[in-house]
Amino acid sequence: MALVTTVAVSFVLAAAFGYCADRLRLPPLVGYLVAGIMIGPFTPGIAADSAMAAQLAEIGVILLMFGVGLHFSASDLIAVRGVAIPGAIGQIVLATLLGMGLTTLWGWSLGAGLVFGLSISVASTVVLLKALEERNLVNSPNGRVAIGWLIVEDLAMVLALVLLPILAQVLGDGEAVVSHAANSHATPASGGMDVMLTIAMTVVKLAAFAALAIILGPRIVPWILTLVARTGSRELFTLTVLATAVGLAFGSAAIFGVSFALGAFFAGVIMSESHLSHRAAADSLPLQNAFSVLFFVSVGMLFNPHILIQQPLNVLAIVALITLGKSIIAIGVVLALRYPMSMALTVGASLGQIGEFSFIVAGLGISLGLLSQEGHDLILAGAILSITLNPLLFWAAGKLKAMLGKTAPTFVATHGASKLAALSRELEIVKARVEEKESQQQLKKQQLVSMFPLFSQVDEHALEELLLLFRPDSAEPGDKVIRVGERGDAMYFISAGTVEVRLEAGSVPLEAGAFFGEMALLSGGLRTADVIAVDFCQFLKLDRRDFNMFMARHPRLRTVVSDMARERKQMNVVRETNGGASE
């Protein structure tokens, strides 16, 4: 029962401590980490299965990376590229160098210093979004820049996860390479050539994977999603989304030798190109959240709280480097790029913490033998304390902005004003495009209900499903759309043009907004009339299988259609009796 016990205890304690953290106005993530510490091997009481938790955490990493890719917006990143790309790269480089410098003073190896520096250089997207949402800054230019900045950081860390195993051969086993070369009567240079060959092969594999993902992915994955969405099964759609995420992550690792994280990220990016990406995100979010919680709990289980007592000065140095050092670097970089002080302060406060990618990089460093358990504990301590202190950074940023507005009003008002105006215009264009895309989809639904009022019986989700189920069809004047005596294979909704329903006693025209062909589908019998186009017609066609499936899920709509069909049949009988006809 190790799996059940680990999951149950993790969820119960995470829920309890997460709620307590929220009441203390801290991110729930802090509570999840504390829950992990409580059931870890370093604290008394319940000790969960660490190995089992680590495997569950791997799934959490996959789903976290999938979520990052799914919400990755190339248009947003392009809009803020002028500050986000150079700013994030510069901040990562400087923060990594500061981290390496600090660990050099502690006597750590170069490999350990690199892993440590990379771990503290990247902030938590989860914590950032929570902080921005609480302050209504998500859609502001400053908030969009901060999010774009973190997207660049995430992409950089994805690359780091790919390259660290290669660099480990140099940073961790450099002496072994030289020793091996001497024993085999080869030169150290040949050992270096082996490392370069390994790097080259990895880059080739990565390029091949990226090419397949970029070229084939956007063609295949959206097609599969649409195909599954047309079944109308929500659980099958959710399963397909998760199968794509986990399957691509596993396949990329097994075939191309890249990390689970990179495969999952590309799966999210590919799926984000589909018009069903918002639904995929909504359906997969509960499972992402659940396994993300297990990920943070498992990270907490690895933390030894005794490090706070054994090395308090080291912990304080790390916290100062994360909260103050990174923030000052970010503020300086933003101002150097000639953007406003308000943006610099927002970005600086946003980056004064570390989170999920820090844990992933640190965990990889341990598995590669680059980072010690002591270093891992220090990174975890820095993460927990920096996340806890992050709201204070936003408070301090607000106070500093107000103070500078009084002491240096000209500088605050003019520095970077032109660049901010240009950025705001570009973001408005991006926002308008997104809203136009969303409004077009919404307009299609409204037009569907407006043209065919019977669809007012179903909800927004069902209308979206209908748009997927409909197949466009057309007819020219004189074309026979339906023949009497045929087996009913579809129901037709007229979006443009006019048709005539012909019976022995005469004909009746049907114009745009009408529908026909439902009687044979409802009764299971044969067609009872010819339907001929008298104009250039456009139809929305609902095949028999899709008709039966959709009507079974929406009995109210089926009742409406059945009642209308019964009325039509009665009218046909009356018209035939009186010398007329109607379909």
XYZ file of C-alpha atoms in Angstrom:
583
model
C 0.000 0.000 0.000
C 3.035 2.309 -0.339
C 1.578 4.163 -3.331
C -1.847 4.700 -1.758
C -0.320 5.740 1.569
C 2.095 8.198 -0.042
C -0.598 9.823 -2.193
C -3.185 9.965 0.603
C -0.865 11.417 3.236
C 0.624 13.879 0.716
C -2.755 15.190 -0.398
C -4.177 15.487 3.126
C -1.180 17.329 4.578
C -0.705 19.453 1.440
C -4.343 20.551 1.599
C -4.049 21.416 5.306
C -0.734 23.273 5.107
C -1.651 24.868 1.772
C -4.780 26.335 3.376
C -2.766 27.597 6.345
C -0.257 29.233 3.992
C -3.048 30.941 2.083
C -4.567 32.279 5.317
C -1.147 33.707 6.161
C -1.192 35.405 2.726
C 1.592 33.141 1.478
C 1.559 31.114 -1.751
C 0.052 27.631 -1.135
C 3.278 26.264 -2.619
C 4.948 27.041 0.723
C 2.392 24.833 2.437
C 3.048 21.991 0.008
C 6.783 22.155 0.692
C 6.153 22.175 4.465
C 3.869 19.144 4.067
C 6.725 17.334 2.336
C 9.120 18.261 5.130
C 6.649 16.887 7.717
C 6.494 13.450 6.056
C 10.138 13.372 5.025
C 12.797 11.140 6.575
C 14.427 14.037 8.441
C 11.460 14.848 10.714
C 9.752 12.667 13.327
C 6.331 11.148 12.702
C 4.974 9.692 9.466
C 7.664 8.921 6.895
C 6.288 8.424 3.387
C 8.017 6.373 0.693
C 10.591 8.785 -0.768
C 11.309 6.610 -3.814
C 7.614 6.371 -4.634
C 7.194 10.110 -4.153
C 10.124 10.733 -6.500
C 8.420 8.740 -9.275
C 5.169 10.629 -8.753
C 7.188 13.846 -8.830
C 8.538 12.869 -12.260
C 4.976 12.808 -13.559
C 4.513 16.183 -11.892
C 7.542 17.534 -13.788
C 6.106 16.244 -17.069
C 2.736 17.880 -16.452
C 4.326 21.113 -15.207
C 6.411 21.370 -18.377
C 3.397 20.440 -20.479
C 1.463 23.278 -18.855
C 4.325 25.717 -19.540
C 4.314 24.726 -23.209
C 0.535 24.823 -23.472
C 0.436 28.400 -22.190
C 3.476 29.454 -24.176
C 2.473 32.379 -26.370
C 4.912 33.132 -29.153
C 3.043 36.347 -29.989
C 3.322 37.637 -26.407
C 7.010 36.787 -26.305
C 7.613 38.516 -29.641
C 5.827 41.619 -28.364
C 8.072 41.931 -25.282
C 11.202 40.523 -26.927
C 13.070 43.808 -26.670
C 13.221 43.589 -22.877
C 12.376 39.965 -22.013
C 14.979 38.147 -24.109
C 18.115 40.228 -23.392
C 16.934 40.889 -19.853
C 16.302 37.236 -18.972
C 19.515 36.019 -20.586
C 21.573 38.742 -18.939
C 19.958 38.137 -15.554
C 20.499 34.342 -15.790
C 24.170 34.810 -16.694
C 24.847 37.350 -13.936
C 22.874 35.448 -11.256
C 24.601 32.188 -12.213
C 28.011 33.836 -11.985
C 27.108 35.319 -8.583
C 25.997 31.885 -7.391
C 29.188 30.294 -8.663
C 31.219 33.015 -6.968
C 29.457 32.400 -3.661
C 30.012 28.633 -3.841
C 33.677 29.200 -4.720
C 34.036 30.968 -1.369
C 32.528 27.877 0.241
C 35.000 25.593 -1.552
C 32.505 23.867 -3.858
C 33.478 22.343 -7.216
C 32.843 24.105 -10.510
C 30.054 21.664 -11.430
C 28.291 22.144 -8.107
C 28.629 25.917 -8.463
C 27.108 25.840 -11.955
C 24.114 23.778 -10.839
C 23.667 26.039 -7.814
C 23.927 29.194 -9.931
C 21.420 27.930 -12.502
C 19.036 26.847 -9.746
C 18.898 30.279 -8.127
C 18.814 32.160 -11.455
C 15.289 31.119 -12.441
C 12.100 32.209 -10.686
C 8.870 30.297 -10.142
C 6.179 30.892 -12.769
C 3.539 29.639 -10.331
C 4.528 32.151 -7.638
C 4.842 34.978 -10.170
C 1.375 34.428 -11.664
C -0.137 34.227 -8.182
C 1.512 37.513 -7.180
C 0.476 39.291 -10.387
C -3.107 38.026 -10.156
C -3.439 39.304 -6.579
C -2.348 42.766 -7.764
C -4.315 42.783 -11.065
C -1.086 43.121 -13.048
C -1.341 40.073 -15.344
C -2.631 42.035 -18.357
C -0.635 45.215 -17.685
C 2.512 45.937 -19.754
C 4.675 45.402 -16.647
C 2.989 42.085 -15.922
C 3.277 40.926 -19.544
C 6.992 41.752 -19.526
C 7.492 39.813 -16.272
C 5.649 36.796 -17.703
C 7.594 36.989 -20.970
C 10.815 37.264 -18.964
C 9.959 34.056 -17.112
C 9.037 32.289 -20.357
C 12.545 33.036 -21.621
C 13.963 31.781 -18.317
C 11.897 28.593 -18.640
C 13.171 28.034 -22.184
C 16.726 28.586 -21.001
C 16.247 26.042 -18.217
C 14.796 23.539 -20.702
C 18.035 23.925 -22.654
C 20.022 23.588 -19.427
C 18.263 20.307 -18.621
C 19.386 18.995 -22.011
C 22.981 20.188 -21.749
C 23.716 19.421 -18.069
C 24.122 15.651 -18.595
C 26.660 16.430 -21.326
C 28.488 19.042 -19.258
C 28.570 16.592 -16.339
C 31.149 14.565 -18.281
C 33.434 17.590 -18.271
C 32.561 19.239 -14.973
C 32.082 16.130 -12.893
C 34.313 13.561 -14.526
C 36.999 15.643 -16.195
C 39.803 13.878 -14.275
C 38.341 10.509 -15.146
C 38.444 11.408 -18.840
C 42.157 12.249 -18.631
C 42.884 9.105 -16.584
C 41.002 6.931 -19.053
C 42.916 8.484 -21.943
C 46.268 7.732 -20.221
C 45.371 4.123 -19.455
C 44.286 3.466 -23.018
C 47.523 5.024 -24.465
C 45.400 7.850 -25.896
C 45.926 11.533 -25.433
C 43.792 13.718 -23.218
C 42.763 15.500 -26.390
C 41.144 12.288 -27.629
C 39.097 12.153 -24.415
C 38.053 15.719 -25.111
C 37.121 14.666 -28.642
C 34.876 11.954 -27.184
C 33.095 14.575 -25.109
C 32.735 16.867 -28.149
C 31.381 13.949 -30.164
C 28.835 13.228 -27.423
C 27.787 16.882 -27.402
C 27.485 16.896 -31.202
C 25.387 13.710 -31.215
C 23.109 15.110 -28.520
C 22.644 18.350 -30.462
C 21.826 16.356 -33.625
C 19.270 14.247 -31.730
C 17.771 17.370 -30.199
C 17.577 19.056 -33.613
C 15.938 15.964 -35.142
C 13.394 15.833 -32.324
C 12.658 19.559 -32.572
C 12.290 19.327 -36.370
C 9.834 16.434 -36.127
C 7.927 18.172 -33.336
C 7.735 21.490 -35.210
C 6.997 20.073 -38.679
C 4.796 17.059 -37.971
C 3.397 17.954 -34.552
C 1.175 20.909 -35.570
C -0.276 18.786 -38.381
C -0.916 15.576 -36.478
C -1.762 16.564 -32.889
C -4.506 19.143 -33.681
C -6.013 16.675 -36.172
C -6.107 13.958 -33.497
C -7.613 16.371 -30.967
C -10.338 17.396 -33.421
C -11.028 13.761 -34.258
C -11.407 12.843 -30.595
C -13.387 15.998 -29.762
C -15.918 15.015 -32.421
C -16.750 11.916 -30.385
C -18.197 14.211 -27.718
C -16.575 12.173 -24.935
C -14.975 14.503 -22.399
C -13.070 11.748 -20.630
C -11.670 10.480 -23.946
C -10.611 14.011 -24.890
C -8.889 14.520 -21.519
C -7.233 11.109 -21.845
C -5.960 12.029 -25.313
C -4.496 15.287 -24.004
C -2.672 13.486 -21.193
C -1.599 10.640 -23.482
C -0.081 13.210 -25.843
C 1.798 14.901 -23.001
C 3.114 11.776 -21.307
C 3.544 9.816 -24.552
C 5.641 12.494 -26.247
C 7.669 12.975 -23.061
C 8.429 9.261 -22.809
C 8.947 8.836 -26.561
C 11.357 11.748 -26.759
C 13.408 10.273 -23.916
C 13.363 6.719 -25.299
C 14.020 7.553 -28.966
C 15.974 10.807 -28.985
C 17.580 10.661 -25.556
C 16.265 14.078 -24.519
C 14.687 14.758 -21.152
C 11.086 14.061 -20.168
C 10.766 17.771 -19.438
C 11.723 18.839 -22.968
C 9.378 16.309 -24.576
C 6.493 17.442 -22.395
C 7.245 21.106 -23.143
C 7.161 20.478 -26.896
C 3.920 18.519 -26.484
C 2.373 21.585 -24.849
C 3.726 23.953 -27.512
C 2.372 21.723 -30.296
C -1.038 21.464 -28.653
C -1.173 25.226 -28.124
C -1.411 25.583 -31.926
C -4.770 23.808 -31.941
C -8.014 25.790 -31.722
C -8.915 23.332 -28.963
C -5.926 24.327 -26.814
C -8.089 26.247 -24.322
C -10.221 23.161 -23.804
C -7.135 20.962 -23.506
C -5.743 23.309 -20.864
C -9.012 23.364 -18.916
C -9.481 19.592 -19.009
C -5.905 18.734 -18.045
C -5.558 21.442 -15.384
C -6.961 19.380 -12.449
C -4.466 16.578 -13.043
C -1.655 19.081 -13.583
C -2.506 20.698 -10.260
C -2.713 17.363 -8.437
C 0.633 16.043 -9.639
C 2.228 19.473 -9.228
C 1.268 19.282 -5.554
C 2.901 15.842 -5.328
C 5.977 17.288 -7.004
C 6.341 20.044 -4.407
C 5.615 17.608 -1.580
C 8.324 15.247 -2.851
C 10.758 18.168 -3.020
C 9.927 19.034 0.589
C 10.607 15.415 1.584
C 14.185 15.819 0.367
C 14.794 18.882 2.540
C 16.710 18.512 5.771
C 15.560 21.351 8.089
C 18.678 20.869 10.223
C 20.546 22.863 7.556
C 18.903 25.989 8.988
C 20.663 25.328 12.309
C 23.909 23.873 10.984
C 24.594 26.542 8.330
C 22.495 29.623 9.123
C 24.950 32.058 7.537
C 24.998 30.114 4.275
C 21.199 30.084 4.228
C 21.070 33.832 4.852
C 23.604 34.414 2.070
C 21.485 32.381 -0.383
C 18.278 34.159 0.601
C 19.992 37.549 0.230
C 21.345 36.549 -3.176
C 17.897 35.407 -4.367
C 15.742 38.196 -2.940
C 18.123 41.157 -3.181
C 20.847 40.160 -5.635
C 18.539 38.899 -8.377
C 16.114 41.788 -7.893
C 18.877 44.398 -8.138
C 20.276 42.687 -11.245
C 16.839 42.665 -12.891
C 16.184 46.314 -12.012
C 19.578 47.318 -13.391
C 19.099 45.352 -16.612
C 15.626 46.833 -17.255
C 16.863 50.378 -16.647
C 19.937 49.760 -18.823
C 17.606 48.710 -21.638
C 15.925 52.123 -21.159
C 12.572 50.949 -19.864
C 10.643 52.694 -17.031
C 11.385 52.417 -13.331
C 7.909 50.998 -12.608
C 8.608 48.076 -14.948
C 12.048 47.547 -13.407
C 10.589 47.381 -9.899
C 7.796 44.992 -10.929
C 10.204 42.641 -12.711
C 12.700 42.874 -9.852
C 10.088 41.923 -7.240
C 8.805 39.118 -9.501
C 12.244 37.519 -9.796
C 13.119 37.669 -6.094
C 12.221 34.022 -5.528
C 12.961 30.575 -6.961
C 10.659 27.626 -7.510
C 9.808 24.609 -9.618
C 12.633 24.770 -12.197
C 15.142 25.316 -9.412
C 14.031 22.010 -7.880
C 14.195 20.244 -11.237
C 17.704 21.518 -12.000
C 18.920 20.756 -8.461
C 17.466 17.249 -8.617
C 19.193 16.641 -11.945
C 22.440 17.949 -10.445
C 22.230 15.371 -7.653
C 21.445 12.514 -10.052
C 24.461 13.492 -12.195
C 26.763 13.637 -9.170
C 27.456 17.350 -9.577
C 25.574 18.635 -6.521
C 25.770 17.317 -2.971
C 22.794 16.735 -0.702
C 23.986 19.688 1.363
C 23.783 21.936 -1.701
C 20.331 20.616 -2.484
C 19.186 21.405 1.073
C 20.546 24.944 0.807
C 18.690 25.517 -2.483
C 15.459 24.214 -0.941
C 15.928 26.461 2.075
C 16.485 29.425 -0.229
C 13.361 28.537 -2.212
C 11.076 28.178 0.804
C 12.278 31.395 2.447
C 12.336 33.453 -0.776
C 8.792 32.402 -1.700
C 7.669 33.282 1.811
C 9.331 36.703 1.594
C 8.181 37.497 -1.966
C 5.043 39.465 -0.930
C 7.344 41.753 1.086
C 9.364 42.456 -2.073
C 6.241 43.638 -3.897
C 5.349 45.806 -0.900
C 8.865 47.266 -0.823
C 8.754 47.857 -4.601
C 5.534 49.831 -4.219
C 6.993 51.946 -1.407
C 10.192 52.564 -3.389
C 8.213 53.608 -6.454
C 6.184 56.098 -4.380
C 9.349 57.479 -2.782
C 11.105 57.897 -6.137
C 7.990 59.571 -7.514
C 8.472 62.286 -4.887
C 12.265 62.608 -4.896
C 12.935 62.140 -8.635
C 9.631 62.784 -10.414
C 11.235 63.816 -13.722
C 13.323 60.646 -13.964
C 10.389 58.389 -13.076
C 8.072 60.134 -15.552
C 10.437 60.371 -18.535
C 12.909 57.465 -18.334
C 11.768 54.804 -20.795
C 8.448 56.539 -21.540
C 8.852 56.267 -25.318
C 9.772 52.592 -25.184
C 6.865 51.874 -22.850
C 4.474 53.632 -25.250
C 5.766 51.579 -28.184
C 5.538 48.369 -26.151
C 1.993 49.204 -25.046
C 0.932 49.713 -28.668
C 2.442 46.375 -29.687
C 0.771 44.577 -26.787
C -2.561 46.139 -27.726
C -2.162 44.762 -31.244
C -1.434 41.286 -29.874
C -4.380 41.553 -27.497
C -6.644 42.655 -30.351
C -5.596 39.644 -32.438
C -6.310 37.243 -29.605
C -9.651 38.873 -28.897
C -10.511 38.797 -32.605
C -9.745 35.075 -32.754
C -11.869 34.444 -29.679
C -14.666 36.678 -30.943
C -14.700 34.875 -34.284
C -15.285 31.581 -32.509
C -17.930 33.214 -30.332
C -19.506 34.826 -33.412
C -19.754 31.429 -35.082
C -21.698 30.140 -32.084
C -23.957 33.196 -32.032
C -24.577 32.940 -35.773
C -25.389 29.256 -35.386
C -28.002 29.992 -32.720
C -29.296 33.016 -34.637
C -29.729 31.073 -37.880
C -30.995 27.895 -36.218
C -32.916 28.882 -33.039
C -33.403 25.246 -32.012
C -29.723 25.209 -30.909
C -30.564 27.657 -28.125
C -31.462 24.484 -26.201
C -27.780 23.579 -25.730
C -24.874 25.218 -23.869
C -21.637 26.810 -25.120
C -19.692 23.557 -24.889
C -22.288 21.744 -27.015
C -22.236 24.520 -29.625
C -18.467 24.180 -29.879
C -18.912 20.443 -30.279
C -21.484 21.012 -33.037
C -19.079 23.226 -34.951
C -16.643 20.313 -34.901
C -19.273 17.766 -35.941
C -20.672 19.773 -38.859
C -19.279 18.998 -42.286
C -19.620 21.699 -44.949
C -21.443 20.727 -48.144
C -22.748 22.567 -51.181
C -25.047 22.140 -54.161
C -25.648 23.904 -57.460
C -29.057 24.651 -58.980
C -30.694 21.432 -60.090
C -28.585 19.136 -57.877
C -30.596 16.484 -56.081
C -29.391 16.645 -52.465
C -31.700 13.881 -51.203
C -33.406 11.151 -53.237
C -36.640 9.467 -52.257
C -36.165 5.856 -51.160
C -32.542 6.315 -50.095
C -31.323 5.390 -46.643
C -31.007 8.469 -44.442
C -27.305 9.209 -44.008
C -27.310 12.832 -42.755
C -29.318 15.843 -41.627
C -28.829 19.122 -43.507
C -28.907 22.685 -42.169
C -29.199 25.375 -44.865
C -26.758 28.232 -44.271
C -27.245 29.838 -47.708
C -29.502 29.311 -50.724
C -32.883 27.646 -51.268
C -34.007 24.050 -51.822
C -37.319 22.506 -52.765
C -38.818 19.466 -51.064
C -40.751 17.576 -53.730
C -43.528 15.103 -53.082
C -46.138 13.717 -55.434
C -48.599 16.501 -54.586
C -46.177 19.419 -55.109
C -43.171 21.147 -53.613
C -42.304 23.460 -50.730
C -39.260 25.773 -50.649
C -36.886 25.814 -47.678
C -34.540 28.784 -47.272
C -31.480 29.602 -45.167
C -32.138 28.828 -41.496
C -34.234 25.737 -42.258
C -33.179 22.115 -42.042
C -34.217 18.862 -43.652
C -33.411 15.159 -43.652
C -34.126 14.570 -39.965
C -37.178 12.335 -40.409
C -35.300 9.351 -41.820
C -32.671 9.642 -39.083
C -35.260 9.746 -36.299
C -37.380 6.912 -37.713
C -34.569 4.795 -39.097
C -36.535 4.475 -42.345
C -35.937 5.612 -45.925
C -36.179 9.080 -47.423
C -39.764 10.081 -48.189
C -39.076 12.980 -50.567
C -36.637 14.429 -53.087
C -34.810 17.595 -52.077
C -33.461 19.640 -54.994
C -31.348 22.782 -54.913
C -32.933 25.709 -56.757
C -30.063 28.061 -55.967
C -26.380 27.871 -55.105
C -26.633 26.335 -51.635
C -24.335 25.957 -48.648
C -25.144 23.332 -46.021
C -23.941 22.262 -42.594
C -24.180 18.497 -42.730
C -24.555 16.292 -39.640
C -23.850 12.633 -40.414
C -26.108 9.885 -39.079
C -23.616 8.644 -36.502
C -22.861 12.157 -35.263
C -26.573 13.004 -35.237
C -27.465 9.981 -33.094
C -24.509 10.524 -30.770
C -25.171 14.246 -30.279
C -28.916 13.814 -29.806
C -28.321 11.044 -27.259
C -26.215 13.462 -25.169
C -28.784 16.255 -25.505
C -32.251 14.750 -25.030
C -33.944 18.174 -24.846
C -32.715 19.008 -28.337
C -33.790 15.610 -29.609
C -37.253 16.237 -28.188
C -37.458 19.602 -29.992
C -36.317 18.090 -33.304
C -38.715 15.152 -32.892
C -41.642 17.496 -32.194
C -40.788 19.607 -35.252
C -40.473 16.486 -37.394
C -43.853 15.234 -36.151
C -45.466 18.580 -36.981
C -43.913 18.512 -40.437
C -45.197 15.007 -41.043
C -48.692 16.020 -40.017
C -48.492 19.094 -42.282
C -47.374 16.892 -45.164
C -50.369 14.648 -44.663
C -52.660 17.683 -44.654
C -50.964 19.187 -47.730
C -51.163 15.913 -49.636
C -54.812 15.677 -48.725
C -55.317 19.238 -49.935
C -53.031 18.860 -52.966
C -49.829 20.327 -51.467
C -46.716 18.970 -49.882
C -44.052 19.749 -47.321
C -40.928 18.016 -46.097
